[in-house]
Coordinates of C-alpha atoms in Angstrom, one line a residue:
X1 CA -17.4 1.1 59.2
X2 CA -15.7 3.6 57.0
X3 CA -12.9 1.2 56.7
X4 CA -15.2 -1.6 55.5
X5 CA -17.6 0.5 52.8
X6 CA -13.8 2.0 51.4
X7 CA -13.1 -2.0 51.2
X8 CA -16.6 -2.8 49.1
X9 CA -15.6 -0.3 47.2
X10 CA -12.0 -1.3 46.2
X11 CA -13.8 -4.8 45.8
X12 CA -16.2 -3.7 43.2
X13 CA -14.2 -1.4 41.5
X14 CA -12.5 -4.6 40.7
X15 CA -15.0 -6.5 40.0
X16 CA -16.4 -3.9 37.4
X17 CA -12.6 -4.0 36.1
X18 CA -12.7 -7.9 35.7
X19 CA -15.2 -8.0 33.8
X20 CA -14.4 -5.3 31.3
X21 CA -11.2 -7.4 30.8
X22 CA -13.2 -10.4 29.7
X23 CA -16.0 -8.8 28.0
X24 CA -13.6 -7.2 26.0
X25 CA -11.4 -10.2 25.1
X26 CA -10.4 -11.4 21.9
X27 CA -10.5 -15.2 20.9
X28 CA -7.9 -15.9 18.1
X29 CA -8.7 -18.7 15.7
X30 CA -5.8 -21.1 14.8
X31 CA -6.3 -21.5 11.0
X32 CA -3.2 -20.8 9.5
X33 CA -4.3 -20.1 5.9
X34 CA -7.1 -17.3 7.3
X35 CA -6.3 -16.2 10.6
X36 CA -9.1 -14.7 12.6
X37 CA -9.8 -13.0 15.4
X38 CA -13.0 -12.8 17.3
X39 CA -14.2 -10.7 20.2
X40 CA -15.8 -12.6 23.0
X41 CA -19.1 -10.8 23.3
X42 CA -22.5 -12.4 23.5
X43 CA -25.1 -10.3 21.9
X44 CA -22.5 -10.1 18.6
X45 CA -20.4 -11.5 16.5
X46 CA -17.2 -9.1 15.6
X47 CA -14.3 -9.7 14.1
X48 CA -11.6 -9.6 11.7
X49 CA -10.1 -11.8 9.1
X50 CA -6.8 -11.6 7.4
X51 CA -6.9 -13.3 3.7
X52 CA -3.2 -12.0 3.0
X53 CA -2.0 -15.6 2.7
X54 CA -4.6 -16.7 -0.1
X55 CA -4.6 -13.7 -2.4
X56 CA -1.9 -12.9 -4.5
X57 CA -1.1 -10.3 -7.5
X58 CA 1.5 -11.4 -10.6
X59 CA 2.2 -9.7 -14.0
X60 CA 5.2 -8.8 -16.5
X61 CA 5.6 -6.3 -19.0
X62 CA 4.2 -6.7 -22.2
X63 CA 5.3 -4.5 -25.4
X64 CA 2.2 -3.9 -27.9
X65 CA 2.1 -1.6 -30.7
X66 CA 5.7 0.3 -29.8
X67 CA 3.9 0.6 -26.5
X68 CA 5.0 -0.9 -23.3
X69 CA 2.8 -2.2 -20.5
X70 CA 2.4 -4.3 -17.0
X71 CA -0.5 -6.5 -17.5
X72 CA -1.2 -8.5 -14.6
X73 CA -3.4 -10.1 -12.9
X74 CA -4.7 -10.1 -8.8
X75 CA -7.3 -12.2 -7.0
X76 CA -7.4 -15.0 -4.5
X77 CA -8.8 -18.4 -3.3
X78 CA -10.1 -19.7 -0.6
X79 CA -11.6 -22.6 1.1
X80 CA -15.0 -22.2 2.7
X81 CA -13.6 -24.2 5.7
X82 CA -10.8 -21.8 6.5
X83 CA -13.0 -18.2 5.7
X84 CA -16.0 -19.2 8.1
X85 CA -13.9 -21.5 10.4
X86 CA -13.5 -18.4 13.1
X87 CA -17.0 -17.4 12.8
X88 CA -18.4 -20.8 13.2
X89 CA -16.0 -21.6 16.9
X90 CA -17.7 -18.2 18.0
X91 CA -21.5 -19.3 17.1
X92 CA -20.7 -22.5 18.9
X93 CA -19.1 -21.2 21.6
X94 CA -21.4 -18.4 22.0
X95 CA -24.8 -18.7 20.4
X96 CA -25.5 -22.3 20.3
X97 CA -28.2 -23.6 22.6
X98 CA -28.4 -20.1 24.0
X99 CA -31.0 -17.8 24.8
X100 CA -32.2 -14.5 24.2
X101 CA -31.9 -13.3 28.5
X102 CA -35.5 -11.0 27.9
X103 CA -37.2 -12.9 25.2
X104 CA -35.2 -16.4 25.5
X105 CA -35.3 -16.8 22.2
X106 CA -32.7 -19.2 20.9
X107 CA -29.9 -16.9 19.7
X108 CA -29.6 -20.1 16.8
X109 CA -32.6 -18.8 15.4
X110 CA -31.6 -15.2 14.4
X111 CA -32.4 -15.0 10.9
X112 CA -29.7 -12.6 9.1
X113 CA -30.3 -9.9 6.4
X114 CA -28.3 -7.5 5.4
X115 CA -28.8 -3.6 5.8
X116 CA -32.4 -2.7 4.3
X117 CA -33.8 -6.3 5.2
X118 CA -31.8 -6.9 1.9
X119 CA -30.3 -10.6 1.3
X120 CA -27.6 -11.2 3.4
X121 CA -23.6 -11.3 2.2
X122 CA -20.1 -10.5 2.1
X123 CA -18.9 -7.3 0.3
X124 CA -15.3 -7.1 -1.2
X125 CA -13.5 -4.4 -2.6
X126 CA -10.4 -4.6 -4.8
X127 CA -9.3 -0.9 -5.6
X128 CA -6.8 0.3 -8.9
X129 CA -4.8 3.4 -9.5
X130 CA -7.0 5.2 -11.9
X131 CA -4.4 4.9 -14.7
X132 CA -5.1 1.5 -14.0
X133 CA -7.5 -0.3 -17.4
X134 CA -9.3 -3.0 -15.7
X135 CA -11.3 -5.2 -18.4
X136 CA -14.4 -5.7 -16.7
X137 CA -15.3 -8.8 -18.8
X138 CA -12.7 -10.8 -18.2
X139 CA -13.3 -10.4 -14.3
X140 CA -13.7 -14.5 -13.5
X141 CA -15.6 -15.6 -10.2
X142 CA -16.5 -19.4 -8.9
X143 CA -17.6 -21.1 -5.9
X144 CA -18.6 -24.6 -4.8
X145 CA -19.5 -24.0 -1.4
X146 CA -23.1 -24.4 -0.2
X147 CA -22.4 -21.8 1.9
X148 CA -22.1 -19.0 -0.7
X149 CA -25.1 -19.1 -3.0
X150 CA -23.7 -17.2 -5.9
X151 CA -21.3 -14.2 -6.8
X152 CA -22.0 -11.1 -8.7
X153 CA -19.3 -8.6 -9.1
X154 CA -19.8 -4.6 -9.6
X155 CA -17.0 -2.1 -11.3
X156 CA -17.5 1.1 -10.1
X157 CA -15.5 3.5 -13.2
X158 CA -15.3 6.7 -10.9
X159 CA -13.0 5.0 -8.1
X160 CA -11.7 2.2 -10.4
X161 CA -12.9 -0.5 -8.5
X162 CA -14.3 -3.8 -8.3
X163 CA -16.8 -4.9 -5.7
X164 CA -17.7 -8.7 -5.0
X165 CA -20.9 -9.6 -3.3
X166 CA -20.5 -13.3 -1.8
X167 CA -24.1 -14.1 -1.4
X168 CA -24.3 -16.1 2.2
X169 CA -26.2 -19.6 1.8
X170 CA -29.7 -19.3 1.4
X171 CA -31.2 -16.9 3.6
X172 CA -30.5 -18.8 6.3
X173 CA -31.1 -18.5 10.6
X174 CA -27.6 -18.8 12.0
X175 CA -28.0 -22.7 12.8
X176 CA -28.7 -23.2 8.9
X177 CA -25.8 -21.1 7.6
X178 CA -23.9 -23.0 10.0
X179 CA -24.9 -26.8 9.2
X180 CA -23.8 -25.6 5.7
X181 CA -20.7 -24.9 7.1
X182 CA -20.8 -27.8 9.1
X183 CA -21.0 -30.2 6.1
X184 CA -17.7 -28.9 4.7
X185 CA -15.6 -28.0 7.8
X186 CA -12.2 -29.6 7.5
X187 CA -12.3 -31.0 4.1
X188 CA -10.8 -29.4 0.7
X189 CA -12.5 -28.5 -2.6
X190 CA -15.1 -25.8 -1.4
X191 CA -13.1 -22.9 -3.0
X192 CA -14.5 -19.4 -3.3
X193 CA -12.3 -17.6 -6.2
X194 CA -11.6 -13.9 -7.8
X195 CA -9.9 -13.0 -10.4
X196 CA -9.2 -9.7 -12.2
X197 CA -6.9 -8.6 -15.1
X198 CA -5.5 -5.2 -15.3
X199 CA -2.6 -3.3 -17.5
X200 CA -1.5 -0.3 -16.7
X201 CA 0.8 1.7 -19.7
X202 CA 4.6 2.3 -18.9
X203 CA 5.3 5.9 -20.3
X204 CA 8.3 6.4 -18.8
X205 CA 11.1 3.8 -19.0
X206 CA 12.6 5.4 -15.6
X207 CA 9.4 4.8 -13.5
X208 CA 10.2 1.4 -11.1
X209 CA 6.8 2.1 -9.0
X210 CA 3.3 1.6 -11.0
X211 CA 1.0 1.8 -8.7
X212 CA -1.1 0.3 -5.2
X213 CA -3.5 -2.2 -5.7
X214 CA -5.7 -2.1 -2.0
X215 CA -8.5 -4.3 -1.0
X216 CA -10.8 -4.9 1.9
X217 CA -14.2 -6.7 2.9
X218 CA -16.9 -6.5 5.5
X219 CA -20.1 -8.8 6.7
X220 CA -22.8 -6.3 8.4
X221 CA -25.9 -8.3 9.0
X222 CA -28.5 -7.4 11.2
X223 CA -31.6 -8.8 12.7
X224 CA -35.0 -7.4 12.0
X225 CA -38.4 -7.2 13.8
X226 CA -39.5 -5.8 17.4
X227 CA -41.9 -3.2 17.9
X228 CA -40.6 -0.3 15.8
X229 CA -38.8 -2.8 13.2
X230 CA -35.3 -1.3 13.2
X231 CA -32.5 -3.1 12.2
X232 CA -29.9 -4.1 14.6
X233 CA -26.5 -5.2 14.0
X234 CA -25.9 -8.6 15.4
X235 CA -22.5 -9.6 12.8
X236 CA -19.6 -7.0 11.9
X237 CA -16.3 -8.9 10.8
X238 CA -14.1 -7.2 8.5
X239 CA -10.8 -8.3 6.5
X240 CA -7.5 -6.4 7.4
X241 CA -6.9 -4.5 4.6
X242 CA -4.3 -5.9 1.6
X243 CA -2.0 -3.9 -0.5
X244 CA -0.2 -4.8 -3.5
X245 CA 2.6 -2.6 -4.8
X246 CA 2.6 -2.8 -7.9
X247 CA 7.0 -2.5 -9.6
X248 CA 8.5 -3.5 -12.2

């Protein structure tokens, strides 16, 4: 008898251990312009994209005045199809047709906001040395994607930044944001764009290194409602972090 319960326990320690393993699995997306990687959870969609193969930073030096400087320029493109493509195998995978196990609510139906019961988006960050000049007005921004309602941009002049918020469709469940999504998937032409000039002055003729350009995003959405009508997080995909060195 002892020999059988020390059995049931062996067994269910390795049950418990099985399905750790697959609860905590990742599910890599095979987009080669956006890479993605999504864990296999079913309450929550987390993840991370990398965008280092559709951003880019270029410049040359530029003598005004008696004055030399780098002016340059860093920003990035890309398509709808290849950002959300990770997101949207998860929701399919996961989410679609499923229910809620307590409520049995469609998990579809989850409308997202972001923190605050705010409007839900994408935040991106683009950071600059602080001797870094960054012309705010010339920042440029475009999409034509139905899944990105518009794009305002935010410089922040105590941290040098620039902060993007990529509003996400129209306020949508996630089947709506999806069938937007859905509408485009695979085809070309639904780029989202930044763009953002900077200089930075070249005092010294011996300096190689100007500087580290470093950049990163995040979607935190959450669902609202219940009885006391706190938010919980039901999205959290980040981008891997970019740097740009910045020589001459």
């Amino acid at each position: 008898m002892r020999n059988l319960v020390k059995k049931m326990s062996s067994l269910v320690v390795a049950l418990v251990m099985v399905v750790g393993v697959f609860t905590c699995a990742t599910v890599f997306a095979a987009n080669s312009n956006v890479p993605s990687t999504y864990n296999s959870g079913k309450k929550k969609i987390v993840g991370q994209v990398d965008l280092s193969n559709v951003t880019y930073n270029n410049g040359q030096e530029v003598e005004k005045n008696g004055k030399l400087f780098y002016e340059g320029y860093v920003g990035g493109t890309v398509e709808a199809s290849d950002l959300f493509e990770g997101a949207y195998d998860k929701f399919v995978a996961d989410f679609k047709g499923q229910k809620e196990p307590i409520k049995r609510k469609p998990y579809e139906n989850l409308v997202m906001f972001d923190k605050g019961e705010e409007f839900p988006s994408i935040k991106y960050t683009v950071k600059f040395p602080k001797n870094f000049v960054i012309d705010e007005n010339a920042i440029t921004v475009s999409e034509s994607t139905e899944t990105i309602g518009k794009i305002e941009k935010f410089y922040d002049k105590d941290s040098n930044s620039v902060t993007f918020r990529l509003f996400l469709g129209t306020w949508n469940d996630y089947k709506g944001f999806f069938e937007l999504y859905d509408k485009e998937k695979g085809t070309a032409g639904h780029n989202i764009s930044i763009n953002i000039p900077y200089s930075v002055e070249i005092k010294d003729q011996n300096t190689t290194d100007l500087g580290t350009i470093s950049s990163d995003g995040k979607c935190e959405l959450y669902k609202y409602g219940g009885w006391f009508g706190y938010g919980t997080k039901i999205v959290n995909v980040t981008s891997k972090p970019i740097s740009f060195h910045v020589t001459r």
